[in-house]
Amino acid sequence: MTVDDAAQEVTVEEMETLICQLPTVMKCAVSVNDWGSVEEIHVLTNLERTPKQIVRDVESALVARFNLKVDHKRISVAQIIPDDSDRPVVPVAAGRLFIHE
């Protein structure tokens, strides 16, 4: 994939590796189209940080490392409770609706 105005080549694996290094990110998947433009970025995190913080980190990391600008609308964040978590779940953002079983 060719980055906007730079002569640098960026692979999907390089982007995924960078995103997975961000705090609370467990996994991610980057999808590109036939021309190499980013179509979607899916990020799996825990509940320690808000999705908005994660999206901003992904945007900033890609710009800082690869000079690659991605619209925040192309980044989706799914948050899960880790299997090894024995602590009670505390909502990150006040005002969010949570259903307890």
Tab-separated table of N, CA and C in Angstrom:
chain	number	residue	atom	x	y	z
A	1	MET	N	0.829	-1.168	0.000
A	1	MET	CA	0.000	0.000	0.000
A	1	MET	C	0.873	1.230	0.000
A	2	THR	N	0.589	2.149	-0.865
A	2	THR	CA	1.367	3.375	-0.942
A	2	THR	C	0.750	4.433	-0.057
A	3	VAL	N	1.548	5.039	0.784
A	3	VAL	CA	1.084	6.091	1.679
A	3	VAL	C	0.930	7.368	0.878
A	4	ASP	N	-0.044	8.204	1.277
A	4	ASP	CA	-0.436	9.407	0.532
A	4	ASP	C	0.686	10.074	-0.251
A	5	ASP	N	1.435	10.965	0.361
A	5	ASP	CA	2.455	11.720	-0.367
A	5	ASP	C	3.866	11.182	-0.135
A	6	ALA	N	3.991	10.106	0.568
A	6	ALA	CA	5.310	9.560	0.870
A	6	ALA	C	5.616	8.420	-0.092
A	7	ALA	N	6.900	8.121	-0.226
A	7	ALA	CA	7.320	7.021	-1.086
A	7	ALA	C	7.424	5.726	-0.287
A	8	GLN	N	6.945	5.740	0.924
A	8	GLN	CA	7.048	4.614	1.834
A	8	GLN	C	5.937	3.598	1.573
A	9	GLU	N	6.267	2.336	1.606
A	9	GLU	CA	5.297	1.262	1.471
A	9	GLU	C	4.934	0.761	2.863
A	10	VAL	N	3.643	0.560	3.113
A	10	VAL	CA	3.168	0.092	4.406
A	10	VAL	C	2.325	-1.159	4.170
A	11	THR	N	2.622	-2.215	4.909
A	11	THR	CA	1.844	-3.446	4.781
A	11	THR	C	0.751	-3.494	5.845
A	12	VAL	N	-0.233	-4.328	5.596
A	12	VAL	CA	-1.297	-4.547	6.572
A	12	VAL	C	-0.700	-5.067	7.873
A	13	GLU	N	0.272	-5.957	7.778
A	13	GLU	CA	0.898	-6.524	8.965
A	13	GLU	C	1.591	-5.454	9.802
A	14	GLU	N	2.247	-4.503	9.154
A	14	GLU	CA	2.906	-3.417	9.884
A	14	GLU	C	1.887	-2.546	10.621
A	15	MET	N	0.762	-2.263	9.970
A	15	MET	CA	-0.282	-1.473	10.624
A	15	MET	C	-0.869	-2.232	11.809
A	16	GLU	N	-1.161	-3.511	11.619
A	16	GLU	CA	-1.734	-4.315	12.693
A	16	GLU	C	-0.777	-4.444	13.871
A	17	THR	N	0.501	-4.612	13.590
A	17	THR	CA	1.500	-4.699	14.656
A	17	THR	C	1.540	-3.415	15.466
A	18	LEU	N	1.526	-2.278	14.786
A	18	LEU	CA	1.541	-0.988	15.469
A	18	LEU	C	0.300	-0.807	16.332
A	19	ILE	N	-0.870	-1.082	15.783
A	19	ILE	CA	-2.118	-0.900	16.528
A	19	ILE	C	-2.169	-1.816	17.746
A	20	CYS	N	-1.680	-3.041	17.612
A	20	CYS	CA	-1.687	-3.989	18.735
A	20	CYS	C	-0.741	-3.579	19.863
A	21	GLN	N	0.159	-2.652	19.603
A	21	GLN	CA	1.065	-2.154	20.644
A	21	GLN	C	0.422	-1.059	21.495
A	22	LEU	N	-0.739	-0.558	21.085
A	22	LEU	CA	-1.413	0.491	21.844
A	22	LEU	C	-1.991	-0.084	23.138
A	23	PRO	N	-2.075	0.728	24.192
A	23	PRO	CA	-2.597	0.242	25.478
A	23	PRO	C	-4.008	-0.311	25.352
A	24	THR	N	-4.265	-1.414	26.003
A	24	THR	CA	-5.536	-2.148	26.107
A	24	THR	C	-5.972	-2.852	24.824
A	25	VAL	N	-5.231	-2.738	23.731
A	25	VAL	CA	-5.607	-3.420	22.494
A	25	VAL	C	-5.175	-4.884	22.587
A	26	MET	N	-6.118	-5.774	22.332
A	26	MET	CA	-5.839	-7.204	22.378
A	26	MET	C	-5.573	-7.755	20.977
A	27	LYS	N	-6.398	-7.381	20.029
A	27	LYS	CA	-6.284	-7.839	18.640
A	27	LYS	C	-6.779	-6.732	17.728
A	28	CYS	N	-6.390	-6.826	16.465
A	28	CYS	CA	-6.930	-5.905	15.468
A	28	CYS	C	-6.852	-6.563	14.095
A	29	ALA	N	-7.678	-6.032	13.193
A	29	ALA	CA	-7.680	-6.499	11.809
A	29	ALA	C	-7.857	-5.288	10.901
A	30	VAL	N	-6.981	-5.181	9.915
A	30	VAL	CA	-7.031	-4.084	8.956
A	30	VAL	C	-7.423	-4.666	7.600
A	31	SER	N	-8.430	-4.040	6.966
A	31	SER	CA	-8.863	-4.450	5.627
A	31	SER	C	-8.537	-3.333	4.652
A	32	VAL	N	-7.956	-3.705	3.521
A	32	VAL	CA	-7.647	-2.725	2.473
A	32	VAL	C	-8.353	-3.127	1.187
A	33	ASN	N	-8.582	-2.157	0.307
A	33	ASN	CA	-9.215	-2.460	-0.976
A	33	ASN	C	-8.154	-2.838	-2.009
A	34	ASP	N	-8.562	-3.027	-3.254
A	34	ASP	CA	-7.647	-3.440	-4.320
A	34	ASP	C	-6.535	-2.434	-4.594
A	35	TRP	N	-6.783	-1.156	-4.271
A	35	TRP	CA	-5.789	-0.109	-4.504
A	35	TRP	C	-4.873	0.087	-3.307
A	36	GLY	N	-5.153	-0.624	-2.215
A	36	GLY	CA	-4.316	-0.520	-1.034
A	36	GLY	C	-4.779	0.506	-0.029
A	37	SER	N	-5.937	1.128	-0.241
A	37	SER	CA	-6.468	2.094	0.720
A	37	SER	C	-7.157	1.361	1.863
A	38	VAL	N	-7.032	1.899	3.059
A	38	VAL	CA	-7.663	1.282	4.222
A	38	VAL	C	-9.174	1.414	4.111
A	39	GLU	N	-9.860	0.281	4.174
A	39	GLU	CA	-11.323	0.250	4.145
A	39	GLU	C	-11.886	0.210	5.562
A	40	GLU	N	-11.320	-0.678	6.393
A	40	GLU	CA	-11.827	-0.871	7.759
A	40	GLU	C	-10.679	-1.241	8.688
A	41	ILE	N	-10.818	-0.792	9.939
A	41	ILE	CA	-9.916	-1.231	10.998
A	41	ILE	C	-10.794	-1.673	12.152
A	42	HIS	N	-10.658	-2.916	12.557
A	42	HIS	CA	-11.431	-3.461	13.674
A	42	HIS	C	-10.472	-3.704	14.830
A	43	VAL	N	-10.836	-3.182	15.999
A	43	VAL	CA	-9.966	-3.265	17.167
A	43	VAL	C	-10.735	-3.905	18.319
A	44	LEU	N	-10.105	-4.864	18.987
A	44	LEU	CA	-10.675	-5.531	20.152
A	44	LEU	C	-9.904	-5.094	21.386
A	45	THR	N	-10.611	-4.541	22.381
A	45	THR	CA	-9.965	-4.035	23.590
A	45	THR	C	-10.738	-4.486	24.822
A	46	ASN	N	-10.170	-4.185	25.985
A	46	ASN	CA	-10.916	-4.407	27.227
A	46	ASN	C	-11.680	-3.121	27.566
A	47	LEU	N	-12.214	-3.030	28.765
A	47	LEU	CA	-13.055	-1.891	29.143
A	47	LEU	C	-12.307	-0.760	29.839
A	48	GLU	N	-10.984	-0.817	29.891
A	48	GLU	CA	-10.227	0.171	30.656
A	48	GLU	C	-10.203	1.560	30.028
A	49	ARG	N	-10.398	1.655	28.720
A	49	ARG	CA	-10.377	2.952	28.040
A	49	ARG	C	-11.596	3.059	27.143
A	50	THR	N	-12.035	4.280	26.897
A	50	THR	CA	-13.229	4.467	26.071
A	50	THR	C	-12.911	4.214	24.595
A	51	PRO	N	-13.921	3.823	23.823
A	51	PRO	CA	-13.704	3.626	22.385
A	51	PRO	C	-13.169	4.893	21.709
A	52	LYS	N	-13.621	6.046	22.134
A	52	LYS	CA	-13.148	7.300	21.539
A	52	LYS	C	-11.638	7.464	21.731
A	53	GLN	N	-11.128	7.106	22.919
A	53	GLN	CA	-9.683	7.179	23.170
A	53	GLN	C	-8.923	6.212	22.278
A	54	ILE	N	-9.460	5.025	22.106
A	54	ILE	CA	-8.815	4.018	21.266
A	54	ILE	C	-8.750	4.501	19.821
A	55	VAL	N	-9.866	5.016	19.310
A	55	VAL	CA	-9.913	5.501	17.927
A	55	VAL	C	-8.901	6.621	17.718
A	56	ARG	N	-8.824	7.549	18.655
A	56	ARG	CA	-7.851	8.646	18.537
A	56	ARG	C	-6.422	8.120	18.547
A	57	ASP	N	-6.154	7.136	19.397
A	57	ASP	CA	-4.811	6.542	19.431
A	57	ASP	C	-4.467	5.868	18.107
A	58	VAL	N	-5.424	5.141	17.523
A	58	VAL	CA	-5.187	4.464	16.246
A	58	VAL	C	-4.891	5.498	15.167
A	59	GLU	N	-5.713	6.539	15.097
A	59	GLU	CA	-5.488	7.601	14.105
A	59	GLU	C	-4.103	8.226	14.273
A	60	SER	N	-3.774	8.597	15.512
A	60	SER	CA	-2.494	9.268	15.778
A	60	SER	C	-1.299	8.373	15.501
A	61	ALA	N	-1.388	7.107	15.878
A	61	ALA	CA	-0.272	6.181	15.664
A	61	ALA	C	0.003	5.990	14.177
A	62	LEU	N	-1.049	5.848	13.377
A	62	LEU	CA	-0.858	5.648	11.942
A	62	LEU	C	-0.280	6.889	11.266
A	63	VAL	N	-0.702	8.064	11.700
A	63	VAL	CA	-0.149	9.301	11.137
A	63	VAL	C	1.301	9.474	11.565
A	64	ALA	N	1.573	9.264	12.849
A	64	ALA	CA	2.925	9.478	13.371
A	64	ALA	C	3.937	8.498	12.784
A	65	ARG	N	3.547	7.240	12.654
A	65	ARG	CA	4.496	6.210	12.207
A	65	ARG	C	4.603	6.119	10.678
A	66	PHE	N	3.447	6.197	9.991
A	66	PHE	CA	3.439	5.946	8.550
A	66	PHE	C	2.966	7.135	7.707
A	67	ASN	N	2.631	8.250	8.331
A	67	ASN	CA	2.051	9.399	7.631
A	67	ASN	C	0.788	8.968	6.878
A	68	LEU	N	0.002	8.114	7.514
A	68	LEU	CA	-1.201	7.533	6.922
A	68	LEU	C	-2.425	8.059	7.657
A	69	LYS	N	-3.252	8.838	6.972
A	69	LYS	CA	-4.454	9.410	7.576
A	69	LYS	C	-5.643	8.498	7.282
A	70	VAL	N	-6.328	8.092	8.359
A	70	VAL	CA	-7.503	7.230	8.242
A	70	VAL	C	-8.670	7.938	8.920
A	71	ASP	N	-9.793	8.011	8.232
A	71	ASP	CA	-10.992	8.629	8.790
A	71	ASP	C	-11.472	7.812	9.994
A	72	HIS	N	-11.820	8.504	11.076
A	72	HIS	CA	-12.241	7.806	12.296
A	72	HIS	C	-13.474	6.929	12.064
A	73	LYS	N	-14.253	7.230	11.047
A	73	LYS	CA	-15.450	6.434	10.743
A	73	LYS	C	-15.089	5.048	10.226
A	74	ARG	N	-13.867	4.840	9.828
A	74	ARG	CA	-13.424	3.534	9.328
A	74	ARG	C	-12.875	2.642	10.445
A	75	ILE	N	-12.814	3.181	11.658
A	75	ILE	CA	-12.255	2.439	12.791
A	75	ILE	C	-13.390	2.028	13.720
A	76	SER	N	-13.520	0.720	13.965
A	76	SER	CA	-14.539	0.243	14.896
A	76	SER	C	-13.856	-0.440	16.076
A	77	VAL	N	-14.443	-0.249	17.244
A	77	VAL	CA	-13.881	-0.784	18.480
A	77	VAL	C	-14.915	-1.681	19.148
A	78	ALA	N	-14.507	-2.898	19.461
A	78	ALA	CA	-15.332	-3.816	20.245
A	78	ALA	C	-14.638	-4.012	21.582
A	79	GLN	N	-15.401	-3.910	22.663
A	79	GLN	CA	-14.821	-4.057	23.990
A	79	GLN	C	-15.365	-5.310	24.656
A	80	ILE	N	-14.468	-6.071	25.272
A	80	ILE	CA	-14.866	-7.306	25.945
A	80	ILE	C	-14.275	-7.345	27.348
A	81	ILE	N	-14.830	-8.222	28.158
A	81	ILE	CA	-14.293	-8.495	29.481
A	81	ILE	C	-13.341	-9.673	29.318
A	82	PRO	N	-12.059	-9.503	29.651
A	82	PRO	CA	-11.100	-10.612	29.496
A	82	PRO	C	-11.498	-11.824	30.337
A	83	ASP	N	-11.228	-13.026	29.821
A	83	ASP	CA	-11.548	-14.263	30.528
A	83	ASP	C	-10.858	-14.367	31.874
A	84	ASP	N	-9.652	-13.816	31.985
A	84	ASP	CA	-8.880	-13.942	33.219
A	84	ASP	C	-9.215	-12.846	34.232
A	85	SER	N	-10.247	-12.057	33.962
A	85	SER	CA	-10.606	-10.959	34.853
A	85	SER	C	-11.448	-11.485	36.005
A	86	ASP	N	-10.981	-11.261	37.232
A	86	ASP	CA	-11.751	-11.667	38.402
A	86	ASP	C	-12.279	-10.449	39.154
A	87	ARG	N	-12.073	-9.289	38.596
A	87	ARG	CA	-12.563	-8.079	39.249
A	87	ARG	C	-13.925	-7.712	38.675
A	88	PRO	N	-14.760	-7.013	39.462
A	88	PRO	CA	-16.055	-6.587	38.929
A	88	PRO	C	-15.868	-5.581	37.806
A	89	VAL	N	-16.778	-5.605	36.865
A	89	VAL	CA	-16.703	-4.700	35.726
A	89	VAL	C	-17.240	-3.337	36.138
A	90	VAL	N	-16.429	-2.315	35.920
A	90	VAL	CA	-16.827	-0.942	36.211
A	90	VAL	C	-16.943	-0.220	34.878
A	91	PRO	N	-18.111	0.363	34.591
A	91	PRO	CA	-18.256	1.078	33.327
A	91	PRO	C	-17.253	2.217	33.215
A	92	VAL	N	-16.714	2.419	32.012
A	92	VAL	CA	-15.718	3.449	31.779
A	92	VAL	C	-16.359	4.829	31.742
A	93	ALA	N	-17.408	4.952	30.992
A	93	ALA	CA	-18.033	6.250	30.796
A	93	ALA	C	-19.390	6.296	31.481
A	94	ALA	N	-19.590	7.317	32.305
A	94	ALA	CA	-20.882	7.490	32.949
A	94	ALA	C	-21.923	7.755	31.867
A	95	GLY	N	-23.107	7.248	32.092
A	95	GLY	CA	-24.163	7.471	31.121
A	95	GLY	C	-24.334	6.341	30.121
A	96	ARG	N	-23.379	5.413	30.072
A	96	ARG	CA	-23.529	4.263	29.177
A	96	ARG	C	-24.427	3.238	29.837
A	97	LEU	N	-25.280	2.621	29.076
A	97	LEU	CA	-26.195	1.618	29.586
A	97	LEU	C	-25.519	0.256	29.589
A	98	PHE	N	-25.568	-0.428	30.736
A	98	PHE	CA	-25.024	-1.759	30.868
A	98	PHE	C	-26.102	-2.690	31.371
A	99	ILE	N	-26.175	-3.887	30.806
A	99	ILE	CA	-27.151	-4.879	31.233
A	99	ILE	C	-26.402	-5.950	32.014
A	100	HIS	N	-26.811	-6.149	33.265
A	100	HIS	CA	-26.179	-7.164	34.112
A	100	HIS	C	-27.079	-8.382	34.149
A	101	GLU	N	-26.478	-9.554	34.029
A	101	GLU	CA	-27.259	-10.802	34.048
A	101	GLU	C	-27.405	-11.297	35.450
